[in-house]
Amino acid sequence: FSGHVDITGIIVGDGDVNDNFGTNLITFLGTVSSHPVTDLPDESQFIDLKNETGTFLMAPGFNVSFGGNFSTLNGVIAANGIEFFGNAGGTVGGSVINYSNEPMTLTGNSDLFFEHSGAVEVPAGFDFDIELKYDPASYSEVLL
């Protein structure tokens, strides 16, 4: 996506969750505007999708890069390899989940803010039987 992109919905990619090499790419350059699926029109083709809330992008097996700014991305971002660079930054209305063993990178003027008020308990596409726990021994910050 380049230039200004306005998204009302969920971006879904079906790649190999074990692919950490960036074979599949989703790149946002420029401004991204995001609106929740509940903003879709009340038309028959959107009725079921409007119930799938809490996720902006779910793309296991895809490397995702943001190189522009955004005000709010409405939901969880989950992918294999996530990068924010340049002036990329804004508010994420959920969490950022990196399935890759490679670190998520933030370079340039990438300021991220996380807003969890109004977040759904189990975002669309996630299984509530899985519980993630923070392990301080597995976390590190690296200055580049």
PDB file of C-alpha atoms in Angstrom:
ATOM      1  CA  PHE A   1       0.000   0.000   0.000  1.00  0.00           C
ATOM      2  CA  SER A   2       1.456   3.372  -0.881  1.00  0.00           C
ATOM      3  CA  GLY A   3       0.232   6.883  -0.448  1.00  0.00           C
ATOM      4  CA  HIS A   4      -2.887   7.279   1.667  1.00  0.00           C
ATOM      5  CA  VAL A   5      -4.832   4.086   2.403  1.00  0.00           C
ATOM      6  CA  ASP A   6      -8.182   4.000   4.195  1.00  0.00           C
ATOM      7  CA  ILE A   7      -9.113   0.563   5.576  1.00  0.00           C
ATOM      8  CA  THR A   8     -12.439  -0.480   7.063  1.00  0.00           C
ATOM      9  CA  GLY A   9     -12.107  -4.190   7.761  1.00  0.00           C
ATOM     10  CA  ILE A  10      -9.530  -6.827   8.642  1.00  0.00           C
ATOM     11  CA  ILE A  11      -6.438  -7.677   6.594  1.00  0.00           C
ATOM     12  CA  VAL A  12      -5.835 -11.448   6.592  1.00  0.00           C
ATOM     13  CA  GLY A  13      -2.897 -13.358   5.118  1.00  0.00           C
ATOM     14  CA  ASP A  14      -2.498 -17.125   5.071  1.00  0.00           C
ATOM     15  CA  GLY A  15       1.236 -17.808   4.981  1.00  0.00           C
ATOM     16  CA  ASP A  16       3.570 -20.299   6.633  1.00  0.00           C
ATOM     17  CA  VAL A  17       3.899 -19.306  10.299  1.00  0.00           C
ATOM     18  CA  ASN A  18       7.423 -20.821  10.265  1.00  0.00           C
ATOM     19  CA  ASP A  19       8.594 -18.522   7.442  1.00  0.00           C
ATOM     20  CA  ASN A  20      10.910 -15.975   9.064  1.00  0.00           C
ATOM     21  CA  PHE A  21      12.577 -14.929   5.817  1.00  0.00           C
ATOM     22  CA  GLY A  22      10.098 -12.367   4.514  1.00  0.00           C
ATOM     23  CA  THR A  23       8.908 -14.425   1.551  1.00  0.00           C
ATOM     24  CA  ASN A  24       5.470 -12.823   1.864  1.00  0.00           C
ATOM     25  CA  LEU A  25       5.374  -9.070   2.439  1.00  0.00           C
ATOM     26  CA  ILE A  26       2.733  -6.513   3.373  1.00  0.00           C
ATOM     27  CA  THR A  27       4.087  -2.963   3.275  1.00  0.00           C
ATOM     28  CA  PHE A  28       2.385   0.297   4.184  1.00  0.00           C
ATOM     29  CA  LEU A  29       4.092   3.460   2.896  1.00  0.00           C
ATOM     30  CA  GLY A  30       2.363   6.724   3.622  1.00  0.00           C
ATOM     31  CA  THR A  31      -0.602   7.448   5.851  1.00  0.00           C
ATOM     32  CA  VAL A  32      -2.860   4.614   7.015  1.00  0.00           C
ATOM     33  CA  SER A  33      -6.384   5.322   8.252  1.00  0.00           C
ATOM     34  CA  SER A  34      -8.175   2.456   9.941  1.00  0.00           C
ATOM     35  CA  HIS A  35     -11.803   2.026  10.922  1.00  0.00           C
ATOM     36  CA  PRO A  36     -13.355  -0.907  12.822  1.00  0.00           C
ATOM     37  CA  VAL A  37     -15.417  -3.510  10.961  1.00  0.00           C
ATOM     38  CA  THR A  38     -18.475  -2.273  12.831  1.00  0.00           C
ATOM     39  CA  ASP A  39     -18.313   0.812  10.556  1.00  0.00           C
ATOM     40  CA  LEU A  40     -19.071  -1.317   7.482  1.00  0.00           C
ATOM     41  CA  PRO A  41     -22.497  -0.715   5.899  1.00  0.00           C
ATOM     42  CA  ASP A  42     -25.482  -2.697   7.161  1.00  0.00           C
ATOM     43  CA  GLU A  43     -25.577  -4.823   4.011  1.00  0.00           C
ATOM     44  CA  SER A  44     -25.943  -8.599   3.791  1.00  0.00           C
ATOM     45  CA  GLN A  45     -22.349  -9.242   2.623  1.00  0.00           C
ATOM     46  CA  PHE A  46     -20.967  -7.538   5.761  1.00  0.00           C
ATOM     47  CA  ILE A  47     -23.299  -8.833   8.500  1.00  0.00           C
ATOM     48  CA  ASP A  48     -21.039 -11.714   9.651  1.00  0.00           C
ATOM     49  CA  LEU A  49     -17.823  -9.698   9.243  1.00  0.00           C
ATOM     50  CA  LYS A  50     -19.149  -6.894  11.466  1.00  0.00           C
ATOM     51  CA  ASN A  51     -19.072  -9.370  14.382  1.00  0.00           C
ATOM     52  CA  GLU A  52     -15.334 -10.102  13.867  1.00  0.00           C
ATOM     53  CA  THR A  53     -13.943  -7.265  15.962  1.00  0.00           C
ATOM     54  CA  GLY A  54     -10.626  -6.503  17.652  1.00  0.00           C
ATOM     55  CA  THR A  55      -8.182  -7.346  14.834  1.00  0.00           C
ATOM     56  CA  PHE A  56      -6.619  -4.990  12.275  1.00  0.00           C
ATOM     57  CA  LEU A  57      -4.169  -7.405  10.639  1.00  0.00           C
ATOM     58  CA  MET A  58      -3.641 -11.142  11.080  1.00  0.00           C
ATOM     59  CA  ALA A  59      -1.021 -12.461   8.694  1.00  0.00           C
ATOM     60  CA  PRO A  60       1.034 -15.397   9.990  1.00  0.00           C
ATOM     61  CA  GLY A  61       3.876 -16.059   7.568  1.00  0.00           C
ATOM     62  CA  PHE A  62       3.944 -12.439   6.354  1.00  0.00           C
ATOM     63  CA  ASN A  63       6.509  -9.766   7.139  1.00  0.00           C
ATOM     64  CA  VAL A  64       4.674  -6.484   7.780  1.00  0.00           C
ATOM     65  CA  SER A  65       6.287  -3.047   7.478  1.00  0.00           C
ATOM     66  CA  PHE A  66       4.845   0.353   8.314  1.00  0.00           C
ATOM     67  CA  GLY A  67       6.728   3.312   6.846  1.00  0.00           C
ATOM     68  CA  GLY A  68       4.145   6.059   7.239  1.00  0.00           C
ATOM     69  CA  ASN A  69       2.065   7.496  10.007  1.00  0.00           C
ATOM     70  CA  PHE A  70      -1.358   6.549  11.295  1.00  0.00           C
ATOM     71  CA  SER A  71      -3.688   7.947  13.898  1.00  0.00           C
ATOM     72  CA  THR A  72      -5.197   4.678  15.163  1.00  0.00           C
ATOM     73  CA  LEU A  73      -4.998   1.125  13.855  1.00  0.00           C
ATOM     74  CA  ASN A  74      -8.174  -0.459  15.163  1.00  0.00           C
ATOM     75  CA  GLY A  75      -7.103  -3.801  16.578  1.00  0.00           C
ATOM     76  CA  VAL A  76      -4.372  -6.362  17.008  1.00  0.00           C
ATOM     77  CA  ILE A  77      -1.482  -6.599  14.535  1.00  0.00           C
ATOM     78  CA  ALA A  78      -0.132 -10.169  14.263  1.00  0.00           C
ATOM     79  CA  ALA A  79       2.505 -11.264  11.728  1.00  0.00           C
ATOM     80  CA  ASN A  80       5.904 -12.930  11.212  1.00  0.00           C
ATOM     81  CA  GLY A  81       8.278 -10.022  11.456  1.00  0.00           C
ATOM     82  CA  ILE A  82       7.019  -6.518  12.120  1.00  0.00           C
ATOM     83  CA  GLU A  83       8.838  -3.299  11.342  1.00  0.00           C
ATOM     84  CA  PHE A  84       8.004   0.356  11.973  1.00  0.00           C
ATOM     85  CA  PHE A  85      10.372   2.801  10.242  1.00  0.00           C
ATOM     86  CA  GLY A  86      10.596   6.399   9.086  1.00  0.00           C
ATOM     87  CA  ASN A  87       7.773   8.437  10.593  1.00  0.00           C
ATOM     88  CA  ALA A  88       5.613   5.385  11.267  1.00  0.00           C
ATOM     89  CA  GLY A  89       3.735   5.797  14.460  1.00  0.00           C
ATOM     90  CA  GLY A  90       0.414   6.322  16.096  1.00  0.00           C
ATOM     91  CA  THR A  91      -1.980   4.442  18.322  1.00  0.00           C
ATOM     92  CA  VAL A  92      -2.552   0.694  18.096  1.00  0.00           C
ATOM     93  CA  GLY A  93      -5.996  -0.278  19.377  1.00  0.00           C
ATOM     94  CA  GLY A  94      -4.787  -3.644  20.634  1.00  0.00           C
ATOM     95  CA  SER A  95      -1.508  -5.537  20.814  1.00  0.00           C
ATOM     96  CA  VAL A  96       1.341  -6.225  18.399  1.00  0.00           C
ATOM     97  CA  ILE A  97       2.174  -9.930  18.147  1.00  0.00           C
ATOM     98  CA  ASN A  98       5.315 -11.036  16.320  1.00  0.00           C
ATOM     99  CA  TYR A  99       5.265 -14.766  15.507  1.00  0.00           C
ATOM    100  CA  SER A 100       8.851 -14.633  14.219  1.00  0.00           C
ATOM    101  CA  ASN A 101      12.010 -15.433  16.137  1.00  0.00           C
ATOM    102  CA  GLU A 102      13.445 -12.265  14.581  1.00  0.00           C
ATOM    103  CA  PRO A 103      12.940  -9.097  16.671  1.00  0.00           C
ATOM    104  CA  MET A 104      10.342  -6.477  15.867  1.00  0.00           C
ATOM    105  CA  THR A 105      12.142  -3.274  14.870  1.00  0.00           C
ATOM    106  CA  LEU A 106      11.309   0.386  15.413  1.00  0.00           C
ATOM    107  CA  THR A 107      13.576   2.903  13.692  1.00  0.00           C
ATOM    108  CA  GLY A 108      13.335   6.556  12.755  1.00  0.00           C
ATOM    109  CA  ASN A 109      10.556   8.507  14.482  1.00  0.00           C
ATOM    110  CA  SER A 110       8.411   5.476  15.278  1.00  0.00           C
ATOM    111  CA  ASP A 111       6.393   6.239  18.389  1.00  0.00           C
ATOM    112  CA  LEU A 112       3.733   3.675  19.247  1.00  0.00           C
ATOM    113  CA  PHE A 113       0.951   4.113  21.758  1.00  0.00           C
ATOM    114  CA  PHE A 114      -1.346   1.294  22.828  1.00  0.00           C
ATOM    115  CA  GLU A 115      -5.017   1.822  23.588  1.00  0.00           C
ATOM    116  CA  HIS A 116      -6.811  -1.112  25.158  1.00  0.00           C
ATOM    117  CA  SER A 117      -9.999   0.593  26.314  1.00  0.00           C
ATOM    118  CA  GLY A 118     -12.920  -1.004  24.553  1.00  0.00           C
ATOM    119  CA  ALA A 119     -10.745  -3.916  23.413  1.00  0.00           C
ATOM    120  CA  VAL A 120     -12.571  -7.188  22.941  1.00  0.00           C
ATOM    121  CA  GLU A 121     -11.633 -10.102  25.184  1.00  0.00           C
ATOM    122  CA  VAL A 122     -10.718 -12.404  22.283  1.00  0.00           C
ATOM    123  CA  PRO A 123      -9.939 -10.546  19.031  1.00  0.00           C
ATOM    124  CA  ALA A 124     -11.178 -11.993  15.734  1.00  0.00           C
ATOM    125  CA  GLY A 125      -9.057 -14.892  14.491  1.00  0.00           C
ATOM    126  CA  PHE A 126      -7.614 -15.827  17.871  1.00  0.00           C
ATOM    127  CA  ASP A 127      -8.377 -18.938  19.914  1.00  0.00           C
ATOM    128  CA  PHE A 128      -9.327 -18.303  23.521  1.00  0.00           C
ATOM    129  CA  ASP A 129      -7.765 -21.623  24.623  1.00  0.00           C
ATOM    130  CA  ILE A 130      -4.261 -20.190  24.230  1.00  0.00           C
ATOM    131  CA  GLU A 131      -2.789 -18.178  27.071  1.00  0.00           C
ATOM    132  CA  LEU A 132       0.334 -16.063  26.594  1.00  0.00           C
ATOM    133  CA  LYS A 133       2.472 -15.305  29.607  1.00  0.00           C
ATOM    134  CA  TYR A 134       5.224 -12.751  29.862  1.00  0.00           C
ATOM    135  CA  ASP A 135       8.656 -14.287  30.448  1.00  0.00           C
ATOM    136  CA  PRO A 136      11.105 -11.531  31.465  1.00  0.00           C
ATOM    137  CA  ALA A 137      14.070 -13.765  30.584  1.00  0.00           C
ATOM    138  CA  SER A 138      12.945 -13.827  26.932  1.00  0.00           C
ATOM    139  CA  TYR A 139      12.623 -10.053  26.556  1.00  0.00           C
ATOM    140  CA  SER A 140      15.346  -7.628  25.564  1.00  0.00           C
ATOM    141  CA  GLU A 141      15.579  -4.131  24.140  1.00  0.00           C
ATOM    142  CA  VAL A 142      18.285  -3.510  21.585  1.00  0.00           C
ATOM    143  CA  LEU A 143      19.368  -0.006  20.612  1.00  0.00           C
ATOM    144  CA  LEU A 144      20.332   0.149  16.958  1.00  0.00           C
TER     145      LEU A 144
END
